[in-house]
Amino acid sequence: MFESGIYAKIPEDMPETLALSALDVAGAPAQTAKLVKPGDTVLIIGAGGKSGMLCCYEAKKRAGVTGKVIGLCHSERSTKRLQDLDLCDHVFAADATQPVPILETIEELTGGQMCDVIINNVNIPDTEMASILTCKDGGIVYFFSMATSFTKAALGAEGVGMDVNMIVGNGYTRGHAEITLQILRESDKLRKVFTELYA
Ligand SMILES: NC(=O)c1ccc[n+]([C@@H]2O[C@H](COP(=O)([O-])OP(=O)(O)OC[C@H]3O[C@@H](n4cnc5c(N)ncnc54)[C@H](OP(=O)(O)O)[C@@H]3O)[C@@H](O)[C@H]2O)c1
């Protein structure tokens, strides 16, 4: 083991299964906490999934009342789940492999301003362009999804002439366990959904 190998203490105020389910994707909400600034417009792709829901909560917390969080879901079930959680300013359903309709929806929702930060949490390939095209010039795209292709992201951005900062989803960022477990303490609704789905 490396001296820098990571570990976290299982907290005493929640069941082990609940803590482990959130820690599995702890890098995503912790990176969100680091990347999102007050007033930002943030798009979460795959927002109704495990990491997506945590990212929506953290993005809204960081963007604040002057910011805007948009959740892109897929199935009817995950879309309804996210709507009921009331974490986002807007929730809509789309296929993230089809970038043009998503681009049009985001143009409409942001009045053409597009997004400062995009967090990609899907579990399928071919969603790089939806992430890149919805970003504003100089914005940030964080690819947490393991289905991301470096080639498609890099050459795709070049192909559409988008100067955006793309971040590979390092599963670790400082404070990732603390930030993620704190979400389950702060949000009763999210804790209930996580308990039902994963614990
Ligand atoms: N970077 C890292 O260190 C790290 C660590 C852990 C996990 N991951 C990766 O993170 C990703 C997400 O993990 P997770 O546990 O949050 O997965 P998850 O709970 O399965 O969520 C994935 C989401 O993607 C959505 N989705 C599927 N097809 C879609 C489409 N065509 N258009 C739009 N959305 C679509 C799903 O929506 P529906 O359910 O509605 O279909 C689901 O909500 C995975 O790729 C995983 O490998 C990365």
mmCIF file of C-alpha atoms and ligand atoms in Angstrom:
data_model
loop_
_atom_site.group_PDB
_atom_site.id
_atom_site.type_symbol
_atom_site.label_atom_id
_atom_site.label_comp_id
_atom_site.label_asym_id
_atom_site.label_seq_id
_atom_site.Cartn_x
_atom_site.Cartn_y
_atom_site.Cartn_z
ATOM 1 C CA MET A 1 0.000 0.000 0.000
ATOM 2 C CA PHE A 2 1.143 3.549 -0.702
ATOM 3 C CA GLU A 3 1.551 5.852 2.237
ATOM 4 C CA SER A 4 -0.940 8.189 0.508
ATOM 5 C CA GLY A 5 -3.563 5.408 0.129
ATOM 6 C CA ILE A 6 -6.977 6.694 1.098
ATOM 7 C CA TYR A 7 -9.279 5.519 3.829
ATOM 8 C CA ALA A 8 -12.265 6.940 5.679
ATOM 9 C CA LYS A 9 -13.806 6.163 9.029
ATOM 10 C CA ILE A 10 -17.303 4.689 8.843
ATOM 11 C CA PRO A 11 -19.430 7.249 10.693
ATOM 12 C CA GLU A 12 -21.469 6.252 13.712
ATOM 13 C CA ASP A 13 -24.554 8.284 12.828
ATOM 14 C CA MET A 14 -25.640 6.232 9.790
ATOM 15 C CA PRO A 15 -25.756 2.558 8.743
ATOM 16 C CA GLU A 16 -22.575 1.186 7.183
ATOM 17 C CA THR A 17 -24.376 0.239 3.945
ATOM 18 C CA LEU A 18 -25.685 3.781 3.541
ATOM 19 C CA ALA A 19 -22.249 5.317 4.127
ATOM 20 C CA LEU A 20 -20.568 2.873 1.737
ATOM 21 C CA SER A 21 -23.099 3.522 -1.029
ATOM 22 C CA ALA A 22 -22.299 7.227 -0.963
ATOM 23 C CA LEU A 23 -18.543 6.773 -0.492
ATOM 24 C CA ASP A 24 -18.509 4.686 -3.686
ATOM 25 C CA VAL A 25 -19.012 7.886 -5.693
ATOM 26 C CA ALA A 26 -17.548 10.395 -3.219
ATOM 27 C CA GLY A 27 -15.221 12.009 -5.768
ATOM 28 C CA ALA A 28 -18.104 13.478 -7.757
ATOM 29 C CA PRO A 29 -19.829 15.666 -5.135
ATOM 30 C CA ALA A 30 -16.460 16.651 -3.675
ATOM 31 C CA GLN A 31 -15.185 17.801 -7.087
ATOM 32 C CA THR A 32 -18.484 19.625 -7.555
ATOM 33 C CA ALA A 33 -17.861 21.446 -4.277
ATOM 34 C CA LYS A 34 -14.465 22.505 -5.577
ATOM 35 C CA LEU A 35 -15.526 23.553 -9.079
ATOM 36 C CA VAL A 36 -18.852 25.344 -8.559
ATOM 37 C CA LYS A 37 -18.750 29.003 -7.519
ATOM 38 C CA PRO A 38 -21.568 31.270 -6.286
ATOM 39 C CA GLY A 39 -23.764 32.401 -9.186
ATOM 40 C CA ASP A 40 -22.669 29.602 -11.536
ATOM 41 C CA THR A 41 -25.020 27.838 -13.914
ATOM 42 C CA VAL A 42 -24.385 24.117 -13.577
ATOM 43 C CA LEU A 43 -25.605 21.217 -15.712
ATOM 44 C CA ILE A 44 -25.564 17.734 -14.186
ATOM 45 C CA ILE A 45 -25.849 14.974 -16.810
ATOM 46 C CA GLY A 46 -27.148 11.675 -15.408
ATOM 47 C CA ALA A 47 -28.585 13.743 -12.565
ATOM 48 C CA GLY A 48 -31.064 11.122 -11.374
ATOM 49 C CA GLY A 49 -28.408 8.462 -10.645
ATOM 50 C CA LYS A 50 -26.398 7.862 -7.489
ATOM 51 C CA SER A 51 -23.542 10.307 -8.075
ATOM 52 C CA GLY A 52 -25.839 12.651 -10.024
ATOM 53 C CA MET A 53 -28.211 13.244 -7.105
ATOM 54 C CA LEU A 54 -25.315 13.979 -4.729
ATOM 55 C CA CYS A 55 -23.820 16.392 -7.288
ATOM 56 C CA CYS A 56 -27.146 18.222 -7.694
ATOM 57 C CA TYR A 57 -27.313 18.816 -3.947
ATOM 58 C CA GLU A 58 -23.708 19.989 -3.722
ATOM 59 C CA ALA A 59 -23.960 22.158 -6.850
ATOM 60 C CA LYS A 60 -27.008 23.995 -5.499
ATOM 61 C CA LYS A 61 -25.305 24.483 -2.160
ATOM 62 C CA ARG A 62 -22.239 26.031 -3.841
ATOM 63 C CA ALA A 63 -23.983 27.983 -6.629
ATOM 64 C CA GLY A 64 -26.399 29.506 -4.111
ATOM 65 C CA VAL A 65 -29.537 31.489 -4.761
ATOM 66 C CA THR A 66 -27.914 33.474 -7.573
ATOM 67 C CA GLY A 67 -26.837 30.303 -9.367
ATOM 68 C CA LYS A 68 -28.824 27.784 -11.359
ATOM 69 C CA VAL A 69 -28.649 23.991 -11.303
ATOM 70 C CA ILE A 70 -30.088 22.031 -14.202
ATOM 71 C CA GLY A 71 -30.555 18.264 -13.910
ATOM 72 C CA LEU A 72 -30.603 16.161 -17.063
ATOM 73 C CA CYS A 73 -32.200 12.744 -16.396
ATOM 74 C CA HIS A 74 -33.032 9.849 -18.658
ATOM 75 C CA SER A 75 -35.863 7.484 -17.648
ATOM 76 C CA GLU A 76 -39.231 8.629 -16.386
ATOM 77 C CA ARG A 77 -38.435 7.031 -13.037
ATOM 78 C CA SER A 78 -35.161 8.855 -12.378
ATOM 79 C CA THR A 79 -36.633 12.115 -13.708
ATOM 80 C CA LYS A 80 -39.574 11.928 -11.285
ATOM 81 C CA ARG A 81 -37.241 10.970 -8.443
ATOM 82 C CA LEU A 82 -35.100 14.050 -9.015
ATOM 83 C CA GLN A 83 -38.109 16.330 -9.407
ATOM 84 C CA ASP A 84 -39.491 15.059 -6.089
ATOM 85 C CA LEU A 85 -36.147 15.699 -4.381
ATOM 86 C CA ASP A 86 -36.460 19.379 -5.333
ATOM 87 C CA LEU A 87 -32.687 19.901 -5.582
ATOM 88 C CA CYS A 88 -32.526 21.614 -8.986
ATOM 89 C CA ASP A 89 -33.891 24.791 -10.549
ATOM 90 C CA HIS A 90 -34.802 22.799 -13.684
ATOM 91 C CA VAL A 91 -35.091 19.071 -14.378
ATOM 92 C CA PHE A 92 -35.614 17.605 -17.837
ATOM 93 C CA ALA A 93 -35.359 14.194 -19.492
ATOM 94 C CA ALA A 94 -33.210 13.588 -22.566
ATOM 95 C CA ASP A 95 -30.900 11.090 -24.221
ATOM 96 C CA ALA A 96 -27.386 12.365 -23.534
ATOM 97 C CA THR A 97 -26.051 10.655 -26.657
ATOM 98 C CA GLN A 98 -28.087 13.161 -28.725
ATOM 99 C CA PRO A 99 -26.374 16.531 -28.199
ATOM 100 C CA VAL A 100 -28.423 18.825 -30.439
ATOM 101 C CA PRO A 101 -31.794 18.666 -28.631
ATOM 102 C CA ILE A 102 -29.911 19.080 -25.340
ATOM 103 C CA LEU A 103 -28.031 22.095 -26.689
ATOM 104 C CA GLU A 104 -31.374 23.657 -27.678
ATOM 105 C CA THR A 105 -32.930 23.006 -24.253
ATOM 106 C CA ILE A 106 -29.932 24.487 -22.440
ATOM 107 C CA GLU A 107 -29.954 27.545 -24.724
ATOM 108 C CA GLU A 108 -33.584 28.052 -23.779
ATOM 109 C CA LEU A 109 -33.094 27.484 -20.025
ATOM 110 C CA THR A 110 -30.048 29.786 -19.806
ATOM 111 C CA GLY A 111 -31.236 32.488 -22.232
ATOM 112 C CA GLY A 112 -28.330 31.584 -24.529
ATOM 113 C CA GLN A 113 -25.699 32.021 -21.785
ATOM 114 C CA MET A 114 -24.934 28.268 -21.507
ATOM 115 C CA CYS A 115 -23.295 26.629 -18.444
ATOM 116 C CA ASP A 116 -20.241 27.493 -16.359
ATOM 117 C CA VAL A 117 -19.794 23.923 -15.134
ATOM 118 C CA ILE A 118 -20.989 20.603 -16.546
ATOM 119 C CA ILE A 119 -20.717 17.439 -14.440
ATOM 120 C CA ASN A 120 -21.114 14.212 -16.414
ATOM 121 C CA ASN A 121 -22.369 11.289 -14.269
ATOM 122 C CA VAL A 122 -23.803 8.898 -16.854
ATOM 123 C CA ASN A 123 -23.013 5.196 -17.123
ATOM 124 C CA ILE A 124 -23.068 4.948 -20.938
ATOM 125 C CA PRO A 125 -20.696 5.993 -23.756
ATOM 126 C CA ASP A 126 -21.079 8.777 -26.356
ATOM 127 C CA THR A 127 -22.143 11.642 -24.113
ATOM 128 C CA GLU A 128 -19.013 13.763 -24.565
ATOM 129 C CA MET A 129 -20.564 16.165 -27.106
ATOM 130 C CA ALA A 130 -23.658 16.900 -25.004
ATOM 131 C CA SER A 131 -21.256 17.856 -22.207
ATOM 132 C CA ILE A 132 -19.025 20.045 -24.386
ATOM 133 C CA LEU A 133 -21.680 21.839 -26.449
ATOM 134 C CA THR A 134 -23.621 22.991 -23.372
ATOM 135 C CA CYS A 135 -20.529 24.650 -21.851
ATOM 136 C CA LYS A 136 -19.781 28.344 -22.212
ATOM 137 C CA ASP A 137 -16.474 29.557 -23.614
ATOM 138 C CA GLY A 138 -13.807 28.955 -20.966
ATOM 139 C CA GLY A 139 -16.166 26.868 -18.823
ATOM 140 C CA ILE A 140 -15.459 23.545 -17.129
ATOM 141 C CA VAL A 141 -16.551 20.033 -18.077
ATOM 142 C CA TYR A 142 -15.930 17.408 -15.396
ATOM 143 C CA PHE A 143 -16.142 13.845 -16.725
ATOM 144 C CA PHE A 144 -16.838 11.647 -13.698
ATOM 145 C CA SER A 145 -18.302 8.952 -15.956
ATOM 146 C CA MET A 146 -15.981 6.033 -16.563
ATOM 147 C CA ALA A 147 -17.564 5.599 -19.991
ATOM 148 C CA THR A 148 -15.890 8.817 -21.169
ATOM 149 C CA SER A 149 -13.571 8.576 -24.153
ATOM 150 C CA PHE A 150 -10.535 10.842 -23.974
ATOM 151 C CA THR A 151 -10.354 10.730 -27.778
ATOM 152 C CA LYS A 152 -13.999 11.682 -28.308
ATOM 153 C CA ALA A 153 -13.804 14.498 -25.764
ATOM 154 C CA ALA A 154 -10.554 16.008 -27.026
ATOM 155 C CA LEU A 155 -11.188 15.699 -30.754
ATOM 156 C CA GLY A 156 -14.896 16.470 -30.361
ATOM 157 C CA ALA A 157 -14.171 19.789 -28.631
ATOM 158 C CA GLU A 158 -11.647 20.656 -31.314
ATOM 159 C CA GLY A 159 -14.115 19.694 -34.039
ATOM 160 C CA VAL A 160 -16.774 22.120 -32.796
ATOM 161 C CA GLY A 161 -14.236 24.829 -31.873
ATOM 162 C CA MET A 162 -15.023 24.887 -28.150
ATOM 163 C CA ASP A 163 -12.376 26.278 -25.800
ATOM 164 C CA VAL A 164 -13.451 24.499 -22.611
ATOM 165 C CA ASN A 165 -11.495 23.065 -19.694
ATOM 166 C CA MET A 166 -12.041 19.340 -19.410
ATOM 167 C CA ILE A 167 -11.268 17.456 -16.233
ATOM 168 C CA VAL A 168 -10.711 13.708 -15.969
ATOM 169 C CA GLY A 169 -12.804 12.308 -13.117
ATOM 170 C CA ASN A 170 -10.191 11.586 -10.500
ATOM 171 C CA GLY A 171 -12.141 9.530 -7.961
ATOM 172 C CA TYR A 172 -10.285 11.271 -5.160
ATOM 173 C CA THR A 173 -10.252 14.868 -4.131
ATOM 174 C CA ARG A 174 -9.320 16.235 -0.722
ATOM 175 C CA GLY A 175 -12.182 15.944 1.759
ATOM 176 C CA HIS A 176 -14.202 13.671 -0.505
ATOM 177 C CA ALA A 177 -15.541 11.422 2.261
ATOM 178 C CA GLU A 178 -16.436 14.266 4.637
ATOM 179 C CA ILE A 179 -18.197 16.314 1.936
ATOM 180 C CA THR A 180 -20.219 13.344 0.698
ATOM 181 C CA LEU A 181 -21.299 12.005 4.087
ATOM 182 C CA GLN A 182 -22.275 15.535 5.106
ATOM 183 C CA ILE A 183 -24.821 15.629 2.259
ATOM 184 C CA LEU A 184 -26.640 12.649 3.778
ATOM 185 C CA ARG A 185 -26.693 14.429 7.129
ATOM 186 C CA GLU A 186 -28.012 17.685 5.693
ATOM 187 C CA SER A 187 -30.688 16.309 3.372
ATOM 188 C CA ASP A 188 -33.322 14.050 4.911
ATOM 189 C CA LYS A 189 -34.950 13.562 1.516
ATOM 190 C CA LEU A 190 -31.731 12.399 -0.113
ATOM 191 C CA ARG A 191 -30.885 10.161 2.814
ATOM 192 C CA LYS A 192 -34.315 8.526 2.508
ATOM 193 C CA VAL A 193 -33.870 7.926 -1.240
ATOM 194 C CA PHE A 194 -30.355 6.526 -0.727
ATOM 195 C CA THR A 195 -31.603 4.242 2.044
ATOM 196 C CA GLU A 196 -34.415 2.936 -0.177
ATOM 197 C CA LEU A 197 -32.263 2.469 -3.278
ATOM 198 C CA TYR A 198 -28.821 1.472 -2.054
ATOM 199 C CA ALA A 199 -28.569 0.751 1.664
HETATM 200 N N1 LIG B 1 -14.420 8.806 -11.638
HETATM 201 C C1 LIG B 1 -14.524 7.961 -10.629
HETATM 202 O O1 LIG B 1 -13.686 7.845 -9.779
HETATM 203 C C2 LIG B 1 -15.747 7.103 -10.517
HETATM 204 C C3 LIG B 1 -16.053 6.412 -9.336
HETATM 205 C C4 LIG B 1 -17.258 5.684 -9.280
HETATM 206 C C5 LIG B 1 -18.100 5.643 -10.384
HETATM 207 N N2 LIG B 1 -17.745 6.302 -11.530
HETATM 208 C C6 LIG B 1 -18.586 6.302 -12.729
HETATM 209 O O2 LIG B 1 -19.611 7.257 -12.590
HETATM 210 C C7 LIG B 1 -20.695 6.906 -13.424
HETATM 211 C C8 LIG B 1 -21.994 7.076 -12.658
HETATM 212 O O3 LIG B 1 -22.022 6.226 -11.517
HETATM 213 P P1 LIG B 1 -23.352 6.127 -10.659
HETATM 214 O O4 LIG B 1 -23.089 5.142 -9.577
HETATM 215 O O5 LIG B 1 -23.838 7.493 -10.318
HETATM 216 O O6 LIG B 1 -24.316 5.464 -11.762
HETATM 217 P P2 LIG B 1 -25.890 5.367 -11.821
HETATM 218 O O7 LIG B 1 -26.516 5.518 -10.473
HETATM 219 O O8 LIG B 1 -26.180 4.129 -12.605
HETATM 220 O O9 LIG B 1 -26.305 6.641 -12.683
HETATM 221 C C9 LIG B 1 -26.077 6.729 -14.059
HETATM 222 C C10 LIG B 1 -27.138 7.618 -14.647
HETATM 223 O O10 LIG B 1 -26.929 7.728 -16.061
HETATM 224 C C11 LIG B 1 -28.215 7.885 -16.646
HETATM 225 N N3 LIG B 1 -28.251 7.556 -18.063
HETATM 226 C C12 LIG B 1 -28.165 6.320 -18.628
HETATM 227 N N4 LIG B 1 -28.300 6.424 -19.970
HETATM 228 C C13 LIG B 1 -28.504 7.735 -20.238
HETATM 229 C C14 LIG B 1 -28.741 8.472 -21.425
HETATM 230 N N5 LIG B 1 -28.781 7.877 -22.650
HETATM 231 N N6 LIG B 1 -28.937 9.807 -21.338
HETATM 232 C C15 LIG B 1 -28.901 10.439 -20.136
HETATM 233 N N7 LIG B 1 -28.656 9.791 -18.964
HETATM 234 C C16 LIG B 1 -28.464 8.455 -19.022
HETATM 235 C C17 LIG B 1 -29.106 6.947 -15.851
HETATM 236 O O11 LIG B 1 -30.446 7.382 -15.961
HETATM 237 P P3 LIG B 1 -31.674 6.307 -15.940
HETATM 238 O O12 LIG B 1 -31.485 5.495 -14.690
HETATM 239 O O13 LIG B 1 -32.865 7.149 -15.903
HETATM 240 O O14 LIG B 1 -31.531 5.505 -17.202
HETATM 241 C C18 LIG B 1 -28.558 7.098 -14.429
HETATM 242 O O15 LIG B 1 -29.294 8.043 -13.688
HETATM 243 C C19 LIG B 1 -20.407 5.496 -13.925
HETATM 244 O O16 LIG B 1 -19.916 5.606 -15.249
HETATM 245 C C20 LIG B 1 -19.314 5.010 -12.998
HETATM 246 O O17 LIG B 1 -18.459 4.095 -13.595
HETATM 247 C C21 LIG B 1 -16.608 7.038 -11.594
#
